[in-house]
PDB file of C-alpha atoms in Angstrom:
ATOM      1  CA  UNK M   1       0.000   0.000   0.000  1.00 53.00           C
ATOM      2  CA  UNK M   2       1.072   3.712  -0.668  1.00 59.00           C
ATOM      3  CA  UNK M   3       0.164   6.425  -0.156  1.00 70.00           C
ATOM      4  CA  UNK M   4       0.915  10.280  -0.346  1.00 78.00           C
ATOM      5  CA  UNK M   5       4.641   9.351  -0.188  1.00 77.00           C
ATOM      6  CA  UNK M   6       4.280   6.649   2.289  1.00 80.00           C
ATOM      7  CA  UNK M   7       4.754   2.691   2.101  1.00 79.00           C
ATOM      8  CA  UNK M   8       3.797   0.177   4.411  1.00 83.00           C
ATOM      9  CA  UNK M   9       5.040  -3.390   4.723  1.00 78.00           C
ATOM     10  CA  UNK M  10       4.602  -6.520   6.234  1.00 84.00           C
ATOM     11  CA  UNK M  11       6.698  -8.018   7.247  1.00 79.00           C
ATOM     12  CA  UNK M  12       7.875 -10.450  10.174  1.00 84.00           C
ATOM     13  CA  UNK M  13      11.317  -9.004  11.713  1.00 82.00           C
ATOM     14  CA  UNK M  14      12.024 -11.831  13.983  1.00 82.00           C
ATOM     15  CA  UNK M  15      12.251 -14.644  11.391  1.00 80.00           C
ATOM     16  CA  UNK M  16      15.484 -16.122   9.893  1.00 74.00           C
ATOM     17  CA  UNK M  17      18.875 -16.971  10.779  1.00 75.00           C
ATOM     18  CA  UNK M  18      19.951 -15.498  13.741  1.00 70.00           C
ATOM     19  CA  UNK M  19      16.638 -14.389  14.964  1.00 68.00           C
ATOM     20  CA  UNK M  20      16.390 -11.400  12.891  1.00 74.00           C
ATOM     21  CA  UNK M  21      15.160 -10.333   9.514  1.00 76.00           C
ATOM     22  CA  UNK M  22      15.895  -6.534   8.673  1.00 81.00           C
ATOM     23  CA  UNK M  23      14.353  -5.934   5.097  1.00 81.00           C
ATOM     24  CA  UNK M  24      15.730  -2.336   5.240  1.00 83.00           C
ATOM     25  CA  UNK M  25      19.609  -2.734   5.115  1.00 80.00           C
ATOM     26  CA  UNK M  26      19.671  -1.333   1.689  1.00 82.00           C
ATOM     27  CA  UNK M  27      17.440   1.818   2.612  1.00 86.00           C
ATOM     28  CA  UNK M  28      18.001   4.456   4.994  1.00 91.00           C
ATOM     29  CA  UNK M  29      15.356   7.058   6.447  1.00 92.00           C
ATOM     30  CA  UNK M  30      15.426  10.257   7.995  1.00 95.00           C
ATOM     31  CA  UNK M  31      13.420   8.886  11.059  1.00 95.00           C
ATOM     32  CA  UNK M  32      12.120   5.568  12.520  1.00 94.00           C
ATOM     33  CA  UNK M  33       9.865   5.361  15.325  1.00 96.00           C
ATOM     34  CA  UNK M  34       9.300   2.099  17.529  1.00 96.00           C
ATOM     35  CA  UNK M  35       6.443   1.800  20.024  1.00 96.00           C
ATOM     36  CA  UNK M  36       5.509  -1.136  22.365  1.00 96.00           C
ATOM     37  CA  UNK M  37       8.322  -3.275  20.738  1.00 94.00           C
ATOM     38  CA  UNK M  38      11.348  -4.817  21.882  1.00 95.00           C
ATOM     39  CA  UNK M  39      13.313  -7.362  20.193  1.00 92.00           C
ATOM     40  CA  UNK M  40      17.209  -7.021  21.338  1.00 92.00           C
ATOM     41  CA  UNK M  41      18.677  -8.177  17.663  1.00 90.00           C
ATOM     42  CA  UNK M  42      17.381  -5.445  15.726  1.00 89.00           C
ATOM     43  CA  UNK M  43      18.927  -2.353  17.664  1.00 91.00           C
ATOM     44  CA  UNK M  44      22.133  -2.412  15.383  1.00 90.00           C
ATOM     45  CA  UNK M  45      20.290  -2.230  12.504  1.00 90.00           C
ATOM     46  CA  UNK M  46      17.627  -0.040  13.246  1.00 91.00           C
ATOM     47  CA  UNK M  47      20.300   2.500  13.998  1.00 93.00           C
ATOM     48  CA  UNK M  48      22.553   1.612  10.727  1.00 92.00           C
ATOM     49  CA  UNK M  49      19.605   2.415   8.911  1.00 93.00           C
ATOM     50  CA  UNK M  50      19.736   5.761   9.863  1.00 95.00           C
ATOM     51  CA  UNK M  51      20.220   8.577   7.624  1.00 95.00           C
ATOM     52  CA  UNK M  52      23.042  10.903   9.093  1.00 96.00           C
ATOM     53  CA  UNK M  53      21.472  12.825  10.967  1.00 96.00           C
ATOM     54  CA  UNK M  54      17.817  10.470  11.295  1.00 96.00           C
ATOM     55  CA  UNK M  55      16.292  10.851  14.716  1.00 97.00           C
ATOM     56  CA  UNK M  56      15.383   7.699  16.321  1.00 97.00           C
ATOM     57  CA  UNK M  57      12.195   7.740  18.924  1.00 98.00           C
ATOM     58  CA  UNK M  58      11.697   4.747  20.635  1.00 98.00           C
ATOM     59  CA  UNK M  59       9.672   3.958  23.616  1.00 98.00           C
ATOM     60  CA  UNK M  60       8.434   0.663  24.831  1.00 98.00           C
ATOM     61  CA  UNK M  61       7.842  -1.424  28.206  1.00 98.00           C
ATOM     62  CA  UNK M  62      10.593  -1.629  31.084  1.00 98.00           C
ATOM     63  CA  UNK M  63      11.580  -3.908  34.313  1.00 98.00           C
ATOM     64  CA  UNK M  64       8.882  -3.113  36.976  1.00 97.00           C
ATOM     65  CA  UNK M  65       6.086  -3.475  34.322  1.00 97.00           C
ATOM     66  CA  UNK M  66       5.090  -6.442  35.906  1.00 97.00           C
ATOM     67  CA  UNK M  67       3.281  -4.638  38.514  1.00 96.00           C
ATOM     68  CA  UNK M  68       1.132  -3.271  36.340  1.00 96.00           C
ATOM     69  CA  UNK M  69       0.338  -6.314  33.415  1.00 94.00           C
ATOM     70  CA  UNK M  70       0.979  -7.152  30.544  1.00 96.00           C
ATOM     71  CA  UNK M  71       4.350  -7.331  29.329  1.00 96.00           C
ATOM     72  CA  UNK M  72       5.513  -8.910  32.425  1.00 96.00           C
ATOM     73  CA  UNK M  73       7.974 -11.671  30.996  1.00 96.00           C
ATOM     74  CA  UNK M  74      11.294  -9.983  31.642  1.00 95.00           C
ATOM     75  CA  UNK M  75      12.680 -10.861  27.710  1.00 94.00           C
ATOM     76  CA  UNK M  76      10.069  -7.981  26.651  1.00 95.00           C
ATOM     77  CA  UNK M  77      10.940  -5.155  29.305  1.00 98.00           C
ATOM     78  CA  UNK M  78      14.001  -3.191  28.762  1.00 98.00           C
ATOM     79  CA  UNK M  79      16.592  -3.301  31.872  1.00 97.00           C
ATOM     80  CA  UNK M  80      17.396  -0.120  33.890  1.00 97.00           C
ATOM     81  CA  UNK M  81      18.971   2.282  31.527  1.00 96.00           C
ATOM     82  CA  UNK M  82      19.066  -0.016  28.391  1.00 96.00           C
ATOM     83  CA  UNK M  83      17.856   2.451  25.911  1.00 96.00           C
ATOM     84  CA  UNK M  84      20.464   4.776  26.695  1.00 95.00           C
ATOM     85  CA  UNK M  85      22.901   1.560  26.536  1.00 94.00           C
ATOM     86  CA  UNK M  86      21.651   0.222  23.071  1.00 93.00           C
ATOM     87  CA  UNK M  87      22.299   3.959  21.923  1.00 91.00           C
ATOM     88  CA  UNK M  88      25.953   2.207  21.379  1.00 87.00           C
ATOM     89  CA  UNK M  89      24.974  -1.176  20.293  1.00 82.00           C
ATOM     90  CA  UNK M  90      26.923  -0.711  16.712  1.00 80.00           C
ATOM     91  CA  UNK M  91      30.187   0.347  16.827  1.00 85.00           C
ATOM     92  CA  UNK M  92      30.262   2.058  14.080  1.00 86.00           C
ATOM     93  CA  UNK M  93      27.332   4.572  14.449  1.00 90.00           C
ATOM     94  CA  UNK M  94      27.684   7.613  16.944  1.00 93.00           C
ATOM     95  CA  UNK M  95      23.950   8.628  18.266  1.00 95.00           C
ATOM     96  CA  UNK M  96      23.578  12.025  20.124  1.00 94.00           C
ATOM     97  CA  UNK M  97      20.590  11.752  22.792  1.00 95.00           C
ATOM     98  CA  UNK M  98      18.087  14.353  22.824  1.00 96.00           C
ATOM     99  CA  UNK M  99      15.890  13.489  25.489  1.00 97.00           C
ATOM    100  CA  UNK M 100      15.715  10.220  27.670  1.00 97.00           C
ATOM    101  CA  UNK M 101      13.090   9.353  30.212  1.00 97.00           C
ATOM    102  CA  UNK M 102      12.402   5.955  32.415  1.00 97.00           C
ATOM    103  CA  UNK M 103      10.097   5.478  34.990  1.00 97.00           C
ATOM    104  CA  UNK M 104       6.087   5.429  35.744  1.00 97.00           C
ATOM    105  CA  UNK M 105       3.540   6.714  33.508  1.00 96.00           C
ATOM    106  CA  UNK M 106      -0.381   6.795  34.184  1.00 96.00           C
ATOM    107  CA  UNK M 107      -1.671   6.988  30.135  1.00 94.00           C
ATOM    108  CA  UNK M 108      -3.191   5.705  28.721  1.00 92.00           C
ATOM    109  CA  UNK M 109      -2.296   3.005  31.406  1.00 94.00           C
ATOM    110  CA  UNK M 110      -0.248   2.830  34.380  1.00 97.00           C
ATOM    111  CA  UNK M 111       3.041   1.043  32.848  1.00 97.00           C
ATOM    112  CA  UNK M 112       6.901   1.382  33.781  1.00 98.00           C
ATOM    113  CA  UNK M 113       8.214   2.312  30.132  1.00 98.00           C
ATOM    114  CA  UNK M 114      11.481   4.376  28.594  1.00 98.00           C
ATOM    115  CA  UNK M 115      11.601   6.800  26.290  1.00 98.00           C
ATOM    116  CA  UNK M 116      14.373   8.234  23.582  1.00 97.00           C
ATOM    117  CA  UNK M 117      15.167  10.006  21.399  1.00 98.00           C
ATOM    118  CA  UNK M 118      18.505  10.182  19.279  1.00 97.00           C
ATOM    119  CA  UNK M 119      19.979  11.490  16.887  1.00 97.00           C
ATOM    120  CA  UNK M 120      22.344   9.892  14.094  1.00 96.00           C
ATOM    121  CA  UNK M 121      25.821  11.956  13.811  1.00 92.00           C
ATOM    122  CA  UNK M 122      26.743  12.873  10.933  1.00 78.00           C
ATOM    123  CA  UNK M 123      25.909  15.666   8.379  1.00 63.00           C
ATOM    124  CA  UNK M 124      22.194  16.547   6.958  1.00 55.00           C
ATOM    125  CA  UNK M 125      22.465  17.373   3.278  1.00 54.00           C
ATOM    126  CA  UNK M 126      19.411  19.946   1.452  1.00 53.00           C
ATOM    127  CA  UNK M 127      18.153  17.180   0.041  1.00 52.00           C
ATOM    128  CA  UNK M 128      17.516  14.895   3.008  1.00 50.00           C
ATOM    129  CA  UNK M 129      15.749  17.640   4.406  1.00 50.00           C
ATOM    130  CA  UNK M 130      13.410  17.627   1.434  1.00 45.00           C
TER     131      UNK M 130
END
């Protein structure tokens, strides 16, 4: 489907070999947002797939979420400061961190969740702006 400049696919991201499957690692974009999603593998790609540049706004379940439901397994909630620790995950991209936050929310449930955002160093050309 597309529309007004915008694709969608689907696709499964945690099937093949090594318990991954990024269909992006010949595309790069100028932003990718994840919400309510963790699956450890992917971090090093979603942030090679970064334009230089990209932001990066991510924001899903953390340890303590148990209290409160659903995710409680502890493979699904990110560990104390893990955002800000996957922010390195490939050596070869630099992220800058805008804003970071961890801890309780009350909306639209009560939930223990982190927040970033990032930013991909490099530089921005005219046309990426575009």
């Amino acid at each position: 489907m597309q529309a007004a400049g915008v694709a969608t696919k689907a696709h499964d991201l945690e099937a093949g070999e090594g318990g991954y499957d990024w269909p992006f690692a010949e595309q790069s974009f100028a932003a990718i947002v994840v919400c309510n999603y963790l699956h450890r593998p992917l971090f090093p790609h979603l942030l090679a797939s970064l334009k230089p540049g990209g932001l990066l706004i991510y924001e899903t379940f953390a340890a303590g979420n148990e209290n409160f439901g659903k995710p409680s397994n502890p493979a699904f909630l990110l560990r104390p400061g893990e955002l800000l620790t996957q922010m390195q995950s490939n050596p070869s991209v630099t992220m800058s961190i805008i804003a970071y936050e961890e801890g309780y929310v009350e909306q639209p449930k009560p939930a223990i969740v982190q927040r970033i955002c990032a930013r991909k160093a490099g530089k921005i050309s005219v046309l990426d702006k575009l």
